[in-house]
Amino acid sequence: MIVLVINSGSSSLKYQIFDMKEEQLLAKGLVDRIGISGSSLTHQPLNKEALVVKEDIENHNQAIELTVKALTHQQQGVIKEMNEIDAIGHRVAHGGDRFADSTVISDEVSNKIAMLFDVAPLHNPPALMGIEACARMLPKVTQVAVFDTAFHQSIPEKAYIYALPYEISKKYSLRRYGFHGTSHKYVAQKAAEFLQKDISALKLITCHLGNGASIAAVNGGKSVDTSMGFTPLEGLVMGTRVGDIDPASLLFLMEKENMNIEEMNSFLNKKCGVLGISGLSSDFRDLEEAAKNGEHRCQLALDIFAYRVKKYIGAYSAVMNGVDGIIFTAGLGENSPTIRQAITEDLGYLGAELDHEKNNRRGEKEISKQGSRCKILVIPTNEELMIARDTFRLVKTS
Ligand code: AMP
């Protein structure tokens, strides 16, 4: 079965295509600057040269048309004709409390995704544009929606209800949803495979540390708490997002700096995090370099970032009454020994002991010392493969 995976943003569309017989990635690509001048498609087939197309791409319909052309291209194509695509899996950021699993897309599902525009104004509209564009181009192909929030629907009420008046929480469906669920689920499953244990018997803490960062407590394969909340702004310090903060400080700042709601929203999402603390960059590579050269605010940004992750690890160990494995993933989690060390220093009380040599070796999966009661693992995430797997599973049974 050939599965096309689509991750559709407001001005970009990423895709990967898999042959699910061996879970083999055939090609991946990016349509960039949709609706903006200078748009292009970059198509990278496996073991072949890349194809770059530079032309005006005005909307998601054209982006999908171009994607199909690249996939069926005479030289750089990976399928002969578009009929070979058996199913399409879409990444959808927000499923609200309506979707606890991936689902085959129908008109009703599309309507429900649209009803969540209010809570995910940046992410759900482009996802639906991608879905509609595929439906127009490939009307006979089954489409599946895979939600970033679905994995966290197992979180109990005591962890997802905020201390607002209950009727207000219900009226607006204002609660913790959590994000990066596809990634947390994937690395938790991979960790269980690596440890050769049944996931139902494991207490894991998964740390998805990229430009956006979140952490989850996964007990017996189910998410029981996570740091992102109603939106992806809560929780850890991120590249440019503020994470946890006293809500009263926002009111204080709005008054002092004369900011309206839109300005405050943009400030919290784009000007804060390690960028705001350091004043230099949201990229941890820049911060690590500058910190080595004695830049105090860059070192401080790294310290605050690691400290927040460490606090959550403590909290989630308490929530689960112990932890068998701490897993690092995403850009920073997979690539920065410095940050992993800062986070896992002094976790002896959990029986988690970092092996410094392994931590500094690229490609090492287990970075805890031999005999460490709690394992520390580095597991590259693969959200696209997870989406392809869910799509394959649902299409097989539908
Ligand atoms: P992601 O959002 O998962 O793509 O992660 C992107 C972030 O990972 C970048 O902003 C970098 O800060 C971080 N990153 C990637 N590679 C490295 C590295 N070798 N060392 C430190 N940070 C890295």
XYZ file of C-alpha atoms and ligand atoms in Angstrom:
421
model
C 0.000 0.000 0.000
C 1.316 3.447 -0.964
C 0.578 6.169 1.615
C 1.129 9.875 1.065
C 1.623 11.945 4.233
C 0.788 15.652 4.120
C 1.730 18.304 6.677
C 0.071 21.465 5.511
C 0.977 24.905 6.902
C -0.426 28.300 5.966
C 2.257 28.972 3.352
C 4.003 25.610 3.062
C 3.183 21.974 2.450
C 5.519 19.152 3.418
C 5.006 15.627 2.140
C 6.464 12.137 2.421
C 5.415 9.041 0.526
C 5.814 5.525 1.906
C 5.488 1.984 0.610
C 3.940 0.400 3.705
C 4.963 -3.168 2.786
C 8.389 -2.486 4.314
C 7.570 0.967 5.740
C 9.945 2.295 3.126
C 10.211 6.053 2.569
C 10.161 6.643 -1.210
C 10.422 10.432 -1.375
C 9.885 13.605 0.590
C 9.354 17.173 -0.419
C 8.436 20.714 0.460
C 6.264 23.230 -1.324
C 7.350 26.564 0.059
C 6.005 30.138 -0.004
C 2.502 29.213 -1.176
C 0.714 32.436 -2.123
C 3.927 34.451 -1.686
C 6.345 35.492 -4.444
C 9.307 33.171 -4.925
C 7.367 29.934 -4.359
C 8.986 26.596 -5.168
C 8.753 22.837 -4.814
C 11.712 20.725 -3.753
C 11.208 17.005 -4.287
C 13.757 14.533 -2.942
C 13.295 10.938 -4.094
C 15.280 8.218 -2.348
C 18.628 7.579 -4.063
C 17.873 9.979 -6.909
C 18.693 13.591 -7.599
C 16.362 16.231 -6.218
C 13.860 18.005 -8.415
C 13.404 21.736 -7.860
C 10.509 23.565 -9.512
C 10.327 27.342 -9.227
C 6.993 28.776 -10.273
C 4.081 30.748 -8.854
C 2.079 28.534 -6.510
C -0.967 30.497 -5.499
C -2.841 28.105 -3.254
C -2.937 24.625 -1.730
C -4.740 23.172 -4.792
C -1.795 24.116 -6.963
C 0.622 22.833 -4.325
C -1.039 19.394 -4.377
C -1.148 19.365 -8.197
C 2.567 20.089 -8.289
C 3.269 17.463 -5.631
C 1.462 14.802 -7.680
C 3.395 15.902 -10.781
C 6.687 15.495 -8.893
C 5.669 12.098 -7.507
C 4.849 10.869 -11.041
C 7.730 12.707 -12.785
C 9.388 10.643 -15.516
C 12.894 10.788 -14.016
C 12.557 11.828 -10.394
C 9.117 10.327 -9.809
C 8.572 7.373 -7.467
C 5.200 6.165 -8.781
C 3.979 5.835 -12.386
C 0.565 7.407 -11.983
C -1.403 9.048 -9.225
C -3.826 6.101 -9.001
C -1.048 4.217 -7.231
C -1.616 6.364 -4.115
C -3.835 4.198 -1.903
C -4.351 6.560 1.022
C -3.410 10.003 2.316
C -2.630 10.812 5.950
C -2.858 14.420 7.123
C -1.257 15.949 10.171
C -3.921 18.008 11.967
C -2.785 20.033 14.981
C -6.004 20.217 16.970
C -8.626 17.532 17.426
C -10.069 19.131 20.569
C -11.879 16.634 22.777
C -13.666 15.215 19.749
C -10.870 12.942 18.539
C -9.044 10.486 20.787
C -7.576 8.633 17.817
C -6.791 9.185 14.163
C -9.842 8.953 11.935
C -10.925 8.442 8.327
C -11.990 11.832 6.962
C -15.638 12.365 6.050
C -17.624 15.592 5.608
C -18.552 15.328 9.271
C -14.885 15.060 10.312
C -13.969 18.047 8.110
C -16.742 20.054 9.761
C -15.442 19.149 13.208
C -11.898 20.218 12.215
C -13.382 23.517 11.005
C -15.259 23.959 14.301
C -11.864 23.991 16.032
C -10.526 26.959 14.003
C -11.271 29.135 16.998
C -8.816 27.277 19.267
C -6.196 26.564 16.570
C -6.387 29.572 14.239
C -2.878 29.127 12.842
C -2.886 25.384 12.312
C -6.301 23.886 11.588
C -7.292 26.134 8.635
C -4.240 25.186 6.509
C -4.689 21.505 7.447
C -8.245 21.632 6.127
C -7.039 23.405 2.977
C -4.652 20.496 2.400
C -7.455 17.965 2.970
C -9.785 19.752 0.552
C -7.072 20.127 -2.081
C -6.339 16.380 -1.932
C -10.072 15.562 -2.111
C -10.326 17.631 -5.299
C -7.235 16.144 -6.928
C -7.673 12.542 -5.740
C -11.402 12.177 -5.005
C -11.377 8.364 -4.762
C -8.511 8.109 -2.297
C -9.289 7.563 1.409
C -7.946 10.323 3.612
C -7.081 10.055 7.279
C -6.603 12.813 9.877
C -3.926 12.265 12.537
C -4.213 14.740 15.407
C -1.377 16.160 17.529
C -3.770 16.200 20.469
C -5.234 12.670 20.179
C -2.578 10.801 22.190
C -3.196 13.108 25.155
C -6.937 12.442 25.303
C -6.188 9.761 27.926
C -5.080 12.456 30.416
C -7.393 12.344 33.468
C -9.706 15.221 34.318
C -7.648 16.255 37.357
C -4.699 16.934 35.026
C -6.561 18.644 32.202
C -9.025 20.901 34.031
C -7.712 24.381 34.890
C -8.808 26.025 38.134
C -11.328 28.240 36.362
C -15.034 28.178 37.181
C -16.025 24.736 35.921
C -18.919 26.034 33.817
C -16.524 28.443 32.018
C -14.141 25.550 31.261
C -17.067 23.599 29.819
C -18.638 26.519 27.949
C -15.477 27.217 25.991
C -13.915 23.725 26.093
C -11.043 25.540 27.783
C -8.758 22.820 29.129
C -5.365 21.198 28.636
C -5.160 19.374 25.295
C -1.425 18.885 24.811
C 0.398 18.695 21.490
C 3.241 16.764 19.790
C 1.163 13.657 20.616
C 2.237 11.756 17.511
C 5.872 12.230 18.482
C 5.395 11.337 22.171
C 3.509 8.181 21.168
C 6.098 7.163 18.577
C 9.139 7.535 20.849
C 7.362 5.845 23.777
C 6.633 2.824 21.557
C 10.199 2.810 20.220
C 11.571 2.981 23.773
C 9.518 -0.053 24.803
C 10.823 -1.947 21.751
C 14.389 -0.951 22.586
C 14.028 -1.978 26.231
C 12.324 -5.206 25.118
C 9.502 -4.600 27.569
C 5.770 -4.475 27.132
C 4.787 -0.803 27.057
C 1.901 -1.532 29.413
C 4.482 -2.211 32.140
C 6.535 0.965 31.649
C 6.515 4.446 33.176
C 8.133 6.783 30.681
C 8.820 10.501 30.456
C 9.155 11.662 26.860
C 10.920 14.985 26.211
C 10.210 16.446 22.757
C 12.751 19.277 22.695
C 12.771 21.224 19.452
C 11.938 24.781 18.604
C 8.571 23.945 20.159
C 9.101 21.809 23.258
C 6.859 19.631 25.393
C 7.178 16.791 27.864
C 4.759 13.967 28.602
C 4.207 11.396 31.327
C 3.398 8.100 29.597
C 2.173 5.420 31.994
C 1.518 1.975 30.512
C 1.576 3.417 26.982
C -0.995 6.129 27.785
C -0.341 9.839 28.165
C -1.334 10.834 31.707
C -0.049 14.410 31.679
C 1.754 16.803 29.365
C 3.217 20.283 29.588
C 1.496 22.024 26.666
C -2.040 23.069 27.438
C -4.993 24.747 25.799
C -2.470 25.993 23.228
C 1.165 25.084 22.519
C 2.276 28.081 24.592
C 2.190 26.494 28.051
C 4.882 24.491 29.773
C 8.559 24.419 28.910
C 10.605 27.439 27.866
C 10.853 27.248 24.066
C 12.774 28.890 21.210
C 10.525 31.955 21.148
C 7.540 30.903 23.325
C 7.286 31.886 26.957
C 5.969 28.657 28.543
C 4.686 28.752 32.145
C 4.278 32.249 33.565
C 2.167 33.963 36.221
C -1.012 34.987 34.344
C -1.128 38.257 36.300
C 2.181 39.330 34.731
C 0.461 39.424 31.317
C -2.171 41.853 32.565
C 0.573 43.938 34.184
C 2.564 44.047 30.922
C -0.442 44.820 28.755
C -1.088 47.856 30.875
C 2.514 49.031 31.211
C 3.491 48.466 27.566
C 0.110 49.457 26.190
C -0.307 46.182 24.292
C -3.566 44.904 22.827
C -4.546 41.212 22.703
C -3.039 40.605 19.288
C 0.252 42.256 20.236
C 0.421 40.294 23.473
C -0.256 37.027 21.648
C 2.504 37.718 19.146
C 4.871 38.804 21.969
C 4.321 35.597 23.972
C 4.746 33.372 20.917
C 7.545 35.102 19.039
C 9.605 37.331 21.318
C 10.020 35.280 24.491
C 11.600 31.912 25.310
C 15.368 31.534 25.021
C 15.374 34.272 22.368
C 13.923 36.735 24.846
C 16.228 35.740 27.708
C 19.412 35.703 25.616
C 18.583 38.614 23.329
C 20.613 36.709 20.726
C 18.872 33.747 19.105
C 16.180 31.098 19.399
C 18.594 28.514 17.999
C 20.314 26.493 20.698
C 23.426 26.035 18.557
C 23.995 29.804 18.621
C 23.320 29.910 22.354
C 25.703 27.067 23.169
C 28.443 28.731 21.119
C 27.909 32.131 22.729
C 27.710 30.599 26.214
C 31.110 28.965 25.614
C 32.429 32.446 24.850
C 31.200 33.714 28.192
C 27.905 35.390 27.184
C 26.050 35.376 30.506
C 22.503 35.785 29.109
C 23.000 32.879 26.685
C 24.214 30.622 29.488
C 21.277 31.818 31.584
C 18.815 30.941 28.792
C 20.254 27.413 28.589
C 20.185 27.055 32.386
C 16.557 28.190 32.621
C 15.535 25.886 29.767
C 17.180 22.822 31.356
C 15.906 23.723 34.835
C 12.298 23.835 33.625
C 12.609 20.421 31.942
C 14.158 19.019 35.115
C 11.285 20.344 37.236
C 8.758 18.640 34.960
C 10.702 15.369 35.133
C 10.423 15.559 38.924
C 6.724 16.350 38.736
C 5.934 13.546 36.304
C 7.948 11.017 38.305
C 5.770 11.990 41.259
C 2.606 11.671 39.151
C 3.539 8.133 38.053
C 5.145 7.085 41.359
C 8.443 6.425 39.594
C 9.976 6.366 36.146
C 11.629 3.598 34.112
C 12.856 5.681 31.194
C 13.496 9.300 30.211
C 13.489 9.779 26.453
C 14.964 12.673 24.492
C 13.795 13.493 20.983
C 13.442 16.279 18.331
C 16.116 18.738 17.105
C 17.603 19.623 20.447
C 16.847 16.409 22.337
C 18.464 14.327 19.600
C 21.467 16.560 18.955
C 22.582 18.417 22.056
C 24.651 16.460 24.616
C 25.103 19.710 26.578
C 21.391 20.176 27.179
C 20.816 16.472 27.907
C 23.586 16.607 30.509
C 22.233 19.785 32.112
C 18.788 18.185 32.408
C 19.858 14.794 33.731
C 22.523 15.925 36.174
C 21.575 15.009 39.729
C 18.735 12.651 38.870
C 20.336 9.995 41.070
C 17.266 10.102 43.333
C 15.306 8.585 40.410
C 18.029 6.023 39.706
C 18.835 7.789 36.420
C 22.574 8.064 35.829
C 23.974 9.621 32.692
C 26.965 8.009 30.964
C 28.888 11.086 29.810
C 30.870 9.246 27.164
C 27.791 7.694 25.560
C 25.969 11.020 25.801
C 28.686 12.619 23.684
C 28.671 9.837 21.087
C 26.411 10.496 18.093
C 23.783 7.856 17.307
C 23.887 6.196 20.744
C 20.376 5.121 21.843
C 20.969 4.433 25.515
C 23.000 7.154 27.213
C 22.557 6.047 30.827
C 25.237 4.087 32.682
C 25.056 0.340 32.573
C 22.898 -0.757 35.499
C 21.120 2.601 35.750
C 17.700 1.759 37.209
C 15.991 4.417 35.085
C 17.206 4.376 31.484
C 18.020 7.576 29.638
C 17.418 7.184 25.897
C 17.812 9.244 22.729
C 15.225 8.243 20.131
C 14.855 10.166 16.851
C 11.226 11.030 16.299
C 9.423 10.204 13.063
C 5.996 11.802 13.051
C 5.489 11.181 9.330
C 6.030 7.436 9.685
C 3.611 7.390 12.612
C 1.006 9.196 10.463
C 1.605 6.713 7.631
C 1.178 3.793 10.092
C -2.092 5.152 11.474
C -3.366 5.800 7.944
C -2.442 2.266 6.874
C -4.113 0.798 9.994
C -7.370 2.679 9.454
C -7.572 2.112 5.699
C -6.946 -1.617 6.135
C -9.836 -1.895 8.564
C -12.254 0.565 6.921
P 13.060 20.972 15.642
O 12.029 22.005 15.948
O 12.774 19.640 16.219
O 13.443 20.922 14.199
O 14.391 21.470 16.413
C 15.042 22.634 15.998
C 15.997 23.094 17.089
O 16.922 22.051 17.448
C 16.875 24.233 16.587
O 16.285 25.473 16.880
C 18.142 24.056 17.348
O 18.079 24.949 18.437
C 18.140 22.637 17.881
N 19.300 21.893 17.379
C 19.390 21.186 16.230
N 20.647 20.630 16.130
C 21.324 20.992 17.235
C 22.659 20.735 17.738
N 23.526 19.990 17.053
N 22.998 21.275 18.915
C 22.140 22.040 19.619
N 20.879 22.302 19.203
C 20.473 21.793 18.041
